[in-house]
mmCIF file of C-alpha atoms and ligand atoms in Angstrom:
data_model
loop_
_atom_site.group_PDB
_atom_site.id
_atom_site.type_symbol
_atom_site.label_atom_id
_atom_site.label_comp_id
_atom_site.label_asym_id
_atom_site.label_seq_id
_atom_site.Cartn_x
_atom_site.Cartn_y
_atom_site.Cartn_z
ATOM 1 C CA UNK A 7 -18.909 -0.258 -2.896
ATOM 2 C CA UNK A 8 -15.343 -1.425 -2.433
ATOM 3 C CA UNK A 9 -12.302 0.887 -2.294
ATOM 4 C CA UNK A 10 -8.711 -0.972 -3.381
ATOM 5 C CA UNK A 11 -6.275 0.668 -1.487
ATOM 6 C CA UNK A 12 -3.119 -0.329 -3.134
ATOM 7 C CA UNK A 13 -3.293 -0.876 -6.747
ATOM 8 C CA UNK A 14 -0.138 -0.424 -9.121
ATOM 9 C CA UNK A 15 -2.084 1.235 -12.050
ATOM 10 C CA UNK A 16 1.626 2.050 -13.004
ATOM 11 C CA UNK A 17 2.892 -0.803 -13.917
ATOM 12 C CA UNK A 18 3.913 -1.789 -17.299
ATOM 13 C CA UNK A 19 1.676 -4.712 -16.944
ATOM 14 C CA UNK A 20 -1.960 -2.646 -17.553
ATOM 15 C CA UNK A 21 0.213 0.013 -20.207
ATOM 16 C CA UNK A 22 -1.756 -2.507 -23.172
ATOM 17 C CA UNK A 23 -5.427 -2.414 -21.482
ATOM 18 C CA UNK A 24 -5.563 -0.084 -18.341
ATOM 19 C CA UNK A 25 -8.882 1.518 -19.656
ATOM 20 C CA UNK A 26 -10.564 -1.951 -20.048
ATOM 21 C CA UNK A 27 -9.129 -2.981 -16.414
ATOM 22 C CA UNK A 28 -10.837 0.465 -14.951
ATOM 23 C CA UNK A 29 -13.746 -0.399 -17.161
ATOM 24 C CA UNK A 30 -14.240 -3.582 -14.978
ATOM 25 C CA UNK A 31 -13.368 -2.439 -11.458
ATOM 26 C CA UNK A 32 -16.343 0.013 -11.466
ATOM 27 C CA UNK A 33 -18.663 -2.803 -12.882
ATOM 28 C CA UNK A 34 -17.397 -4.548 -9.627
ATOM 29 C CA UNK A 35 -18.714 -2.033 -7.541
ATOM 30 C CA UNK A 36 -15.009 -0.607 -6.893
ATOM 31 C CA UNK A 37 -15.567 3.156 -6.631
ATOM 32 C CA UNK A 38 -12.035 4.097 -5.345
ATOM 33 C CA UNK A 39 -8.572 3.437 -6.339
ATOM 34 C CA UNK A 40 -5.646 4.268 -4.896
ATOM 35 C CA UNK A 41 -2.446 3.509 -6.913
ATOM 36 C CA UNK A 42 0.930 3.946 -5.253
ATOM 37 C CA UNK A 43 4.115 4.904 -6.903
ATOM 38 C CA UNK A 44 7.599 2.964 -7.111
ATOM 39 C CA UNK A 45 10.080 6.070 -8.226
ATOM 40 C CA UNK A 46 9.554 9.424 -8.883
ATOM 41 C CA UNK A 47 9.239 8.474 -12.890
ATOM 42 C CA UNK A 48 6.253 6.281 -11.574
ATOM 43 C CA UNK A 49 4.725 8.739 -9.414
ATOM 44 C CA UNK A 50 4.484 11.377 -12.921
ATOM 45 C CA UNK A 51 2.913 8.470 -15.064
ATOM 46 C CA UNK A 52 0.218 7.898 -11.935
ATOM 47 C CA UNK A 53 -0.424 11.738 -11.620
ATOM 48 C CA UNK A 54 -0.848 12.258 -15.474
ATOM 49 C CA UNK A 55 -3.290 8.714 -15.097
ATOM 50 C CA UNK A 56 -5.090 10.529 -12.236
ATOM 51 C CA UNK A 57 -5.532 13.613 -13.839
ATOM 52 C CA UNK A 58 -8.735 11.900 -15.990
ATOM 53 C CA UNK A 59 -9.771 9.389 -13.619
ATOM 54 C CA UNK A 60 -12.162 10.699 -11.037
ATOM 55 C CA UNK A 61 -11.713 7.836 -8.928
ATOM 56 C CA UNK A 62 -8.521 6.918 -8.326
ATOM 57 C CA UNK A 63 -5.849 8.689 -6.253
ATOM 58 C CA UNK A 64 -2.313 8.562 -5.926
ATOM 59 C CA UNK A 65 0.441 8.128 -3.554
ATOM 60 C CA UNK A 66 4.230 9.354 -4.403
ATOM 61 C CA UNK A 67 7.180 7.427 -2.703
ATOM 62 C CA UNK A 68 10.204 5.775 -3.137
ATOM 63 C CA UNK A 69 9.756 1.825 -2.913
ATOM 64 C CA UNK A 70 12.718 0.293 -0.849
ATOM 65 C CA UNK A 71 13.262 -1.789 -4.281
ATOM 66 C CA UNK A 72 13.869 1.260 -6.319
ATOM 67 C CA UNK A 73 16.277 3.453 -3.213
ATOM 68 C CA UNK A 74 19.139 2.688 -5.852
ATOM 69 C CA UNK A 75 17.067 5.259 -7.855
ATOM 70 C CA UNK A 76 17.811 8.198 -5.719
ATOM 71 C CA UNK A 77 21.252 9.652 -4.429
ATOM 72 C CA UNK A 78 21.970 12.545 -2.444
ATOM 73 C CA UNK A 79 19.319 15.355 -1.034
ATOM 74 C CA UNK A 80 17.339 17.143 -4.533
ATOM 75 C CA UNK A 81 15.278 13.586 -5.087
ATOM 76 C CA UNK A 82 13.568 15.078 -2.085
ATOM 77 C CA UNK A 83 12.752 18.408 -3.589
ATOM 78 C CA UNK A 84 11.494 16.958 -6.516
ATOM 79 C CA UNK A 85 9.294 14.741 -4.177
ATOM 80 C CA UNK A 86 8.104 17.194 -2.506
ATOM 81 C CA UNK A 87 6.874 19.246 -5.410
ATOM 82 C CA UNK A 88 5.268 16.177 -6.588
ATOM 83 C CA UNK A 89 3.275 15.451 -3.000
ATOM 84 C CA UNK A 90 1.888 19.128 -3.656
ATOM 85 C CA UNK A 91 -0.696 17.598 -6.479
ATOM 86 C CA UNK A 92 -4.276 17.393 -5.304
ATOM 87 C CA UNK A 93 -4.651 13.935 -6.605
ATOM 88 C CA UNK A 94 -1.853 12.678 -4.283
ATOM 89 C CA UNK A 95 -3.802 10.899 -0.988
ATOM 90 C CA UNK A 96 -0.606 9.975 0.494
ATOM 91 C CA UNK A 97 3.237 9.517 0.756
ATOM 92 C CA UNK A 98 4.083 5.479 -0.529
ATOM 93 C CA UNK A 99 4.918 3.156 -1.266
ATOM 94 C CA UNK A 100 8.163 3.056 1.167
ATOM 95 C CA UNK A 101 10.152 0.950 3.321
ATOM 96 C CA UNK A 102 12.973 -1.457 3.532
ATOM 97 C CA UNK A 103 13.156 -5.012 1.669
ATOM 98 C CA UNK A 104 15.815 -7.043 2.825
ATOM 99 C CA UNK A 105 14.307 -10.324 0.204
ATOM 100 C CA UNK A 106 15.543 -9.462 -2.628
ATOM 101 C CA UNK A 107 18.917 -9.059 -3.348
ATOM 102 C CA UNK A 108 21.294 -5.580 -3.199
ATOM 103 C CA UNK A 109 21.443 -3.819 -6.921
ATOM 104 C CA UNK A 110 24.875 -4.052 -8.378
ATOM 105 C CA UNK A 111 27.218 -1.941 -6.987
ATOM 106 C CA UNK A 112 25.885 -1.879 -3.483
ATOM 107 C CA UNK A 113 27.340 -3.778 -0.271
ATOM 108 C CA UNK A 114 23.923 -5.718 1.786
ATOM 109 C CA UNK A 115 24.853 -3.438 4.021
ATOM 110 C CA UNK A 116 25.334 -0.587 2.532
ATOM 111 C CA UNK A 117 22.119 -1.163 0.832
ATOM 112 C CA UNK A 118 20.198 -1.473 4.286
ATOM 113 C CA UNK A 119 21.529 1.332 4.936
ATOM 114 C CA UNK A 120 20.488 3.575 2.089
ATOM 115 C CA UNK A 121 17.015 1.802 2.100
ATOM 116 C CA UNK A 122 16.781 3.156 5.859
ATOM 117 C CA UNK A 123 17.585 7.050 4.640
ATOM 118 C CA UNK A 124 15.012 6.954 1.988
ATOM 119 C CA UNK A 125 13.049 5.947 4.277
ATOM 120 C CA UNK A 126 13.513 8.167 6.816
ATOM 121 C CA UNK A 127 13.714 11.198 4.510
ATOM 122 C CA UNK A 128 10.064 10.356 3.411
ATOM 123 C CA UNK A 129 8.784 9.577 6.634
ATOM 124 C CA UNK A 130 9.793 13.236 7.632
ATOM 125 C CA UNK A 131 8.846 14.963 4.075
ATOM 126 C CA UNK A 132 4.943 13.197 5.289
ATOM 127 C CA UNK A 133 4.757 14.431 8.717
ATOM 128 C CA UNK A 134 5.739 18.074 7.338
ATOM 129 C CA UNK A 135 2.997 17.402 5.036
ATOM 130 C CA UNK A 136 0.498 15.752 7.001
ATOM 131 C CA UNK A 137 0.345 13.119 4.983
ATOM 132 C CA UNK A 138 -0.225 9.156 5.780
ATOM 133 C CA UNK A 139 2.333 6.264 4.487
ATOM 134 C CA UNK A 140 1.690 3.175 3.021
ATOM 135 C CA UNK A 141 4.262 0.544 4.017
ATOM 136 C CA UNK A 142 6.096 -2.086 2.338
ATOM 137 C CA UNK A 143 7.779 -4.771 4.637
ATOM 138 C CA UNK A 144 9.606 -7.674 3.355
ATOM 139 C CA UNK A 145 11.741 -9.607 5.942
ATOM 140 C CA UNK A 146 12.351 -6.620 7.462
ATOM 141 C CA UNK A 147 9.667 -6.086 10.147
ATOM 142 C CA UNK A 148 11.847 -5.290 13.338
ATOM 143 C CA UNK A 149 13.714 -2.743 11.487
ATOM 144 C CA UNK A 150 10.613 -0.981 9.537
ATOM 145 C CA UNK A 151 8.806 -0.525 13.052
ATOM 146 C CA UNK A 152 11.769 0.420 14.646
ATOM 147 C CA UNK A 153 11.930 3.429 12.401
ATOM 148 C CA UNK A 154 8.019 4.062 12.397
ATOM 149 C CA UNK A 155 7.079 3.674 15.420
ATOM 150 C CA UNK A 156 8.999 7.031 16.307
ATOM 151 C CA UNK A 157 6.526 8.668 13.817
ATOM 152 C CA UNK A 158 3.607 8.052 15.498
ATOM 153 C CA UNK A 159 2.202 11.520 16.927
ATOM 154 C CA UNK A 160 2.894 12.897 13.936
ATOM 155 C CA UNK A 161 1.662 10.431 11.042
ATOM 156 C CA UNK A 162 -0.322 6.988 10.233
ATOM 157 C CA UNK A 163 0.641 4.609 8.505
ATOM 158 C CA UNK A 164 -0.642 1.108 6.746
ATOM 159 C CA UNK A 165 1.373 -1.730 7.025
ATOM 160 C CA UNK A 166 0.227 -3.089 3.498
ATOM 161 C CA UNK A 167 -0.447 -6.955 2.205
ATOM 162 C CA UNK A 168 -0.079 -8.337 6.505
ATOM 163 C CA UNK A 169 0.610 -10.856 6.751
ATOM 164 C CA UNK A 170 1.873 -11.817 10.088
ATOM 165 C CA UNK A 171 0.032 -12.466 13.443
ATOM 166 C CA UNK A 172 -2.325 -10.134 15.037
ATOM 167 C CA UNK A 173 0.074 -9.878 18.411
ATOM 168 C CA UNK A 174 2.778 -8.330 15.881
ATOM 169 C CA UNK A 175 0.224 -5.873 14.604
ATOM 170 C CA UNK A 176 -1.380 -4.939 17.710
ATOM 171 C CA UNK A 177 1.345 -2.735 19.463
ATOM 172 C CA UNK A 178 0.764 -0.665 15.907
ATOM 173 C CA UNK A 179 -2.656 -0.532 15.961
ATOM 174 C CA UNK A 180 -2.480 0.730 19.786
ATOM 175 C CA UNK A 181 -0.585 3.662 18.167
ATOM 176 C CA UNK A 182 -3.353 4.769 15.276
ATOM 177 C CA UNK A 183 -1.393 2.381 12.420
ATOM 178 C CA UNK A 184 -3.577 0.053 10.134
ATOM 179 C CA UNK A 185 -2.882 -3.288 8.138
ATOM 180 C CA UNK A 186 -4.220 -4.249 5.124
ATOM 181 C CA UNK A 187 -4.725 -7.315 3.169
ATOM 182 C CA UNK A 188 -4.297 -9.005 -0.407
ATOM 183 C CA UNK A 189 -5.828 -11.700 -1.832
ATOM 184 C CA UNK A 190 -3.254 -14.164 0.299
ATOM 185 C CA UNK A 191 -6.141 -13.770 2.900
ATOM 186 C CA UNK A 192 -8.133 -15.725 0.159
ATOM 187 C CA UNK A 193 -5.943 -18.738 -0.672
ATOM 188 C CA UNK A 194 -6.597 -22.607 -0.109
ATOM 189 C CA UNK A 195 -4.103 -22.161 3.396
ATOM 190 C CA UNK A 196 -3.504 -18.398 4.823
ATOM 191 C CA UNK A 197 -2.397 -19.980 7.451
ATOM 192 C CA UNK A 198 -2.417 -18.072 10.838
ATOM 193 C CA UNK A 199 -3.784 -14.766 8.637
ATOM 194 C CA UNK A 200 -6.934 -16.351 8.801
ATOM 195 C CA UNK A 201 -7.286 -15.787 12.523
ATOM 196 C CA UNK A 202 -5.571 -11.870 11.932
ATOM 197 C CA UNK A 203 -8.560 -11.351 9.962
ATOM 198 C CA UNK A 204 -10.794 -12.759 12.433
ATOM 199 C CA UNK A 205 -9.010 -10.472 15.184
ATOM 200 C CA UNK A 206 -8.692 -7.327 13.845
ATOM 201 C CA UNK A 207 -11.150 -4.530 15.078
ATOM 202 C CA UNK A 208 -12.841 -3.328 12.651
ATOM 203 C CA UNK A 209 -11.668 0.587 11.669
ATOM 204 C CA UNK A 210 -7.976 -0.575 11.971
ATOM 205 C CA UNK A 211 -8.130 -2.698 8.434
ATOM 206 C CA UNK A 212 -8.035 -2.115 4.566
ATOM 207 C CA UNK A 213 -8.235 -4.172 1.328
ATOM 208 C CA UNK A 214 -6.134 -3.863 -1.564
ATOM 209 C CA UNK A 215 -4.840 -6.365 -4.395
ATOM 210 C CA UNK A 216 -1.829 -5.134 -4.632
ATOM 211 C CA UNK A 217 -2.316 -5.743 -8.339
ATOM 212 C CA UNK A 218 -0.952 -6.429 -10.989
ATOM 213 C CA UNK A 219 0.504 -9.499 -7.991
ATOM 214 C CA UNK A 220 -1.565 -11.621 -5.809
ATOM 215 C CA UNK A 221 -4.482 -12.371 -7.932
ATOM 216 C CA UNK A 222 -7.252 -13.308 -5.071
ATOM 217 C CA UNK A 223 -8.903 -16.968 -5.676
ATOM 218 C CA UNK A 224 -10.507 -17.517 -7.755
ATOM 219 C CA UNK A 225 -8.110 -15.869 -10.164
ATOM 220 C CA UNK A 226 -4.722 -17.052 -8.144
ATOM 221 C CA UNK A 227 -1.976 -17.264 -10.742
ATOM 222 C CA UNK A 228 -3.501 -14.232 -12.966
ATOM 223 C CA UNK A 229 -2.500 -10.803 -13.788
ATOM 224 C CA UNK A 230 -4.304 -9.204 -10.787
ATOM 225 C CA UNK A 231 -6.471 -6.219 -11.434
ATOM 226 C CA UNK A 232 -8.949 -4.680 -8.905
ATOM 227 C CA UNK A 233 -12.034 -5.570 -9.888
ATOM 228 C CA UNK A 234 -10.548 -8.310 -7.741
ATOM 229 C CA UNK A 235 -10.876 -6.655 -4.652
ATOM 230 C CA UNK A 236 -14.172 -7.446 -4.431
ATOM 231 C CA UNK A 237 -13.168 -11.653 -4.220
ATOM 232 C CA UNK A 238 -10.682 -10.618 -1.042
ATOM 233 C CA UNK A 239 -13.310 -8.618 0.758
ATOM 234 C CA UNK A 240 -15.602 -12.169 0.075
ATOM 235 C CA UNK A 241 -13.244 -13.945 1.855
ATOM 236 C CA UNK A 242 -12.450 -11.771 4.590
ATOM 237 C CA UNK A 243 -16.395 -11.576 5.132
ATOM 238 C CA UNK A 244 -16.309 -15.168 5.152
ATOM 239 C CA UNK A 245 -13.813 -15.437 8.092
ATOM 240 C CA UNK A 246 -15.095 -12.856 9.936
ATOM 241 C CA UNK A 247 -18.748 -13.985 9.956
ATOM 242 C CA UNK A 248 -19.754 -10.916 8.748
ATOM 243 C CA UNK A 249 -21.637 -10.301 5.529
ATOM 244 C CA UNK A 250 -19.829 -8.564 2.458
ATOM 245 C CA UNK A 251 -21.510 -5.376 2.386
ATOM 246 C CA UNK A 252 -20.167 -5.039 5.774
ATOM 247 C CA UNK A 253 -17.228 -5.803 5.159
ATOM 248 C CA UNK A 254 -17.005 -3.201 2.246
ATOM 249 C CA UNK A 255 -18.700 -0.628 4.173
ATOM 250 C CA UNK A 256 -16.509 -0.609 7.199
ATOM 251 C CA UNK A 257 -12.971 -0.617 5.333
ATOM 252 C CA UNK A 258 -14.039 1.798 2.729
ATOM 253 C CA UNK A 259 -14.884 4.142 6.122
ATOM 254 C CA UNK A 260 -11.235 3.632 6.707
ATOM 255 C CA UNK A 261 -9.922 4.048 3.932
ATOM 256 C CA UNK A 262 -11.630 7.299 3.604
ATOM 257 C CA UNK A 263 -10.298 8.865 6.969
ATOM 258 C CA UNK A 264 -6.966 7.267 6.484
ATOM 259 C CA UNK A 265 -6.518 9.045 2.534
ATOM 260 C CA UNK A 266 -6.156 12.774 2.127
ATOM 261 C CA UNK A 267 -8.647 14.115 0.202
ATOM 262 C CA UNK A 268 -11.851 12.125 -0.328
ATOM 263 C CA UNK A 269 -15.044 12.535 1.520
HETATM 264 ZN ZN1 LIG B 8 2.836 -2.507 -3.807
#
């Protein structure tokens, strides 16, 4: 039983074929699904989703690509409402981006800027709600754990697709946060994520594909789906020296504590 942990359901890329795509996760043996939103337009489309699919669960955020999306204070209202479904498991995906580049109109600065309001408007709308976050970093790791860390006592959060070294993740995991990983763990060269897998206790570590991106090999270069989840916990279970039902048992634990409402 595997449990993807971060799967964009909402994205235009499964509107032609999302029942044929569920269709094959559960004949992978993937029994849960959680799909994060990227606005609040997303978040509706994932609810309405959830609404007939017993196994998958959603998560309603802001994603730091998307901030330009939101303006003022009522965005948070209407997030808040939203965060009051049952199917919603958690607050995500948010954070700050600094890759790619500031939408028209906005200064970089100004644009860090707003990216650090909405995320600090959500961070607080989760702790009210005791819900968990699911993180997005890109090139922007000092300043995303500068503003999480702060949350600690009162929420957890999962810095999603890691992939840095286990010293930057272990002052986070000391303070109840997880990491999770993509397919990246599986390619030809991870790199120094190969030994992050190795090192990471297990109970402080999901999978996800992050699809419809970062098709795991052997399906690198594909529209990534999450029957594919499955191939990332192979190769984690290879690293680790640990067999893939262990592997699947132990971060689908995880994921269950970490999620609101699954048992
Ligand atoms: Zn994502």
């Amino acid at each position: 039983m595997f449990f993807d942990t971060h799967t964009h359901l909402g994205s235009r890329q499964f509107d032609g074929d999302l029942p044929a795509v569920l269709e094959r996760a559960r004949a992978a043996s993937v029994s849960r699904m959680v799909a994060p939103a990227t606005d609040l337009k997303n978040a509706g489309k994932l609810l309405a989703l959830a609404e007939n699919e017993p196994d998958v669960r959603v998560a309603v955020g802001i994603h730091p690509c998307d901030a330009d999306t939101v303006s003022g204070d009522a965005w948070v209202e209407e997030l808040r409402t939203l965060a009051q479904h049952p199917k919603v498991c958690a607050i995500g995906e948010i954070g700050l981006d600094y890759f790619h580049a500031p939408p028209e109109g906005f200064a970089l600065a100004d644009w860090k800027a707003h990216q650090a309001r909405v995320l600090t408007a959500q961070l607080e709308l989760a702790a009210e709600l005791r819900l968990n976050v699911i993180l997005h970093n890109r090139e922007s790791w000092e300043d995303l754990t500068a503003l999480v860390l702060p949350f600690s006592d009162r929420l957890r959060g999962v810095f999603h697709c890691f992939t840095g070294t286990f010293e930057q993740a272990q002052p986070l995991l000391d303070r109840g946060h997880l990491i999770s990983f993509t397919g990246i763990v599986s390619f030809k060269n991870p790199g120094f994520m190969a030994d992050t897998a190795r090192a990471v206790p297990s109970g402080q570590y999901m999978l996800e594909t992050d699809a419809p991106y970062l098709a795991p090999m052997p399906h690198r270069g594909k529209r990534c789906e999450p029957a594919y989840v499955a191939d990332t916990a192979r190769a984690v279970a290879g690293l680790r020296g640990e067999s893939v039902e262990t592997v699947a048992a132990d971060t689908t634990r995880t994921a269950l504590e970490f999620f609101r409402g699954w048992d």
